[in-house]
Amino acid sequence: MTSTLRLAEVTAANIDAAIELKVQPEQSPLVAPVVKSLAEAYVHPGVAWPRLIFDGDRLVGFLMAFLDIDFAGDGTGADIRSGLWRLNIAAGEQGRGYGRFAVEAVAAEIRRRGGDRLTACWHPGGDGPERFYLRLGFRLTGEMSGDQVVGELALG
């Protein structure tokens, strides 16, 4: 990982490159393609925070955070959370610290907004990203979100 890592908004100038970003073939069933994430960001503009990850001028990944959602979805607002919705690191770019950078960037944005925890969901099992998240300090909550486990990272 270099010191030229940065996040960028998705724009008309970079949307084609964003849509072309692909993860490792064996990971594609575990994470939605960027184009689906961008469609979801479009229909959830007050919640979704999509960003591209660049190393210098090279696109290496995509992340999308969710900010201040009613996680229980029951309309009470009793369980407001923010976290990492999607993380796509380009095939051939993994293992270089880009995923860690993405999580740290989302954590910084949540802290900036006054939050103290980062929620993430992932497919359980050896072929999924669980080891990655646990190494970063996430703890399983015991909850499920659909067919995904829920983990949290304290930002204190």
mmCIF file of N, CA and C in Angstrom, residues 1-8 52-60 96-98 101:
data_model
loop_
_atom_site.group_PDB
_atom_site.id
_atom_site.type_symbol
_atom_site.label_atom_id
_atom_site.label_comp_id
_atom_site.label_asym_id
_atom_site.label_seq_id
_atom_site.Cartn_x
_atom_site.Cartn_y
_atom_site.Cartn_z
ATOM 1 N N MET A 1 0.845 -1.174 0.000
ATOM 2 C CA MET A 1 0.000 0.000 0.000
ATOM 3 C C MET A 1 0.889 1.236 0.000
ATOM 4 N N THR A 2 0.521 2.207 -0.786
ATOM 5 C CA THR A 2 1.296 3.435 -0.863
ATOM 6 C C THR A 2 0.618 4.528 -0.057
ATOM 7 N N SER A 3 1.258 5.680 0.012
ATOM 8 C CA SER A 3 0.673 6.793 0.757
ATOM 9 C C SER A 3 -0.199 7.659 -0.133
ATOM 10 N N THR A 4 -0.530 7.202 -1.325
ATOM 11 C CA THR A 4 -1.352 7.997 -2.236
ATOM 12 C C THR A 4 -2.789 7.498 -2.299
ATOM 13 N N LEU A 5 -3.221 6.778 -1.285
ATOM 14 C CA LEU A 5 -4.591 6.278 -1.266
ATOM 15 C C LEU A 5 -5.551 7.421 -1.004
ATOM 16 N N ARG A 6 -6.672 7.375 -1.725
ATOM 17 C CA ARG A 6 -7.690 8.412 -1.536
ATOM 18 C C ARG A 6 -9.046 7.882 -1.955
ATOM 19 N N LEU A 7 -10.086 8.514 -1.426
ATOM 20 C CA LEU A 7 -11.444 8.240 -1.849
ATOM 21 C C LEU A 7 -11.868 9.320 -2.829
ATOM 22 N N ALA A 8 -12.754 8.961 -3.734
ATOM 23 C CA ALA A 8 -13.308 9.927 -4.677
ATOM 24 C C ALA A 8 -14.779 9.622 -4.894
ATOM 25 N N LEU A 52 -15.174 5.709 -4.586
ATOM 26 C CA LEU A 52 -14.154 4.911 -5.268
ATOM 27 C C LEU A 52 -12.863 5.010 -4.482
ATOM 28 N N ILE A 53 -12.076 3.949 -4.528
ATOM 29 C CA ILE A 53 -10.778 3.916 -3.855
ATOM 30 C C ILE A 53 -9.703 3.952 -4.926
ATOM 31 N N PHE A 54 -8.864 4.967 -4.844
ATOM 32 C CA PHE A 54 -7.770 5.128 -5.803
ATOM 33 C C PHE A 54 -6.432 5.001 -5.095
ATOM 34 N N ASP A 55 -5.484 4.396 -5.767
ATOM 35 C CA ASP A 55 -4.084 4.413 -5.369
ATOM 36 C C ASP A 55 -3.392 5.232 -6.449
ATOM 37 N N GLY A 56 -3.119 6.487 -6.134
ATOM 38 C CA GLY A 56 -2.665 7.411 -7.168
ATOM 39 C C GLY A 56 -3.807 7.645 -8.131
ATOM 40 N N ASP A 57 -3.564 7.376 -9.406
ATOM 41 C CA ASP A 57 -4.610 7.520 -10.418
ATOM 42 C C ASP A 57 -5.264 6.192 -10.770
ATOM 43 N N ARG A 58 -4.878 5.131 -10.086
ATOM 44 C CA ARG A 58 -5.361 3.782 -10.400
ATOM 45 C C ARG A 58 -6.547 3.419 -9.515
ATOM 46 N N LEU A 59 -7.676 3.071 -10.131
ATOM 47 C CA LEU A 59 -8.858 2.624 -9.402
ATOM 48 C C LEU A 59 -8.604 1.218 -8.870
ATOM 49 N N VAL A 60 -8.692 1.049 -7.553
ATOM 50 C CA VAL A 60 -8.421 -0.255 -6.946
ATOM 51 C C VAL A 60 -9.612 -0.823 -6.183
ATOM 52 N N ARG A 96 -3.196 -5.781 -0.330
ATOM 53 C CA ARG A 96 -2.309 -4.614 -0.380
ATOM 54 C C ARG A 96 -2.743 -3.505 0.575
ATOM 55 N N GLY A 97 -3.722 -3.800 1.439
ATOM 56 C CA GLY A 97 -4.157 -2.813 2.431
ATOM 57 C C GLY A 97 -5.308 -1.938 1.996
ATOM 58 N N TYR A 98 -5.852 -2.176 0.810
ATOM 59 C CA TYR A 98 -6.938 -1.328 0.321
ATOM 60 C C TYR A 98 -8.234 -1.553 1.109
ATOM 61 N N PHE A 101 -7.846 0.240 4.379
ATOM 62 C CA PHE A 101 -8.010 1.667 4.130
ATOM 63 C C PHE A 101 -9.496 2.022 4.007
#
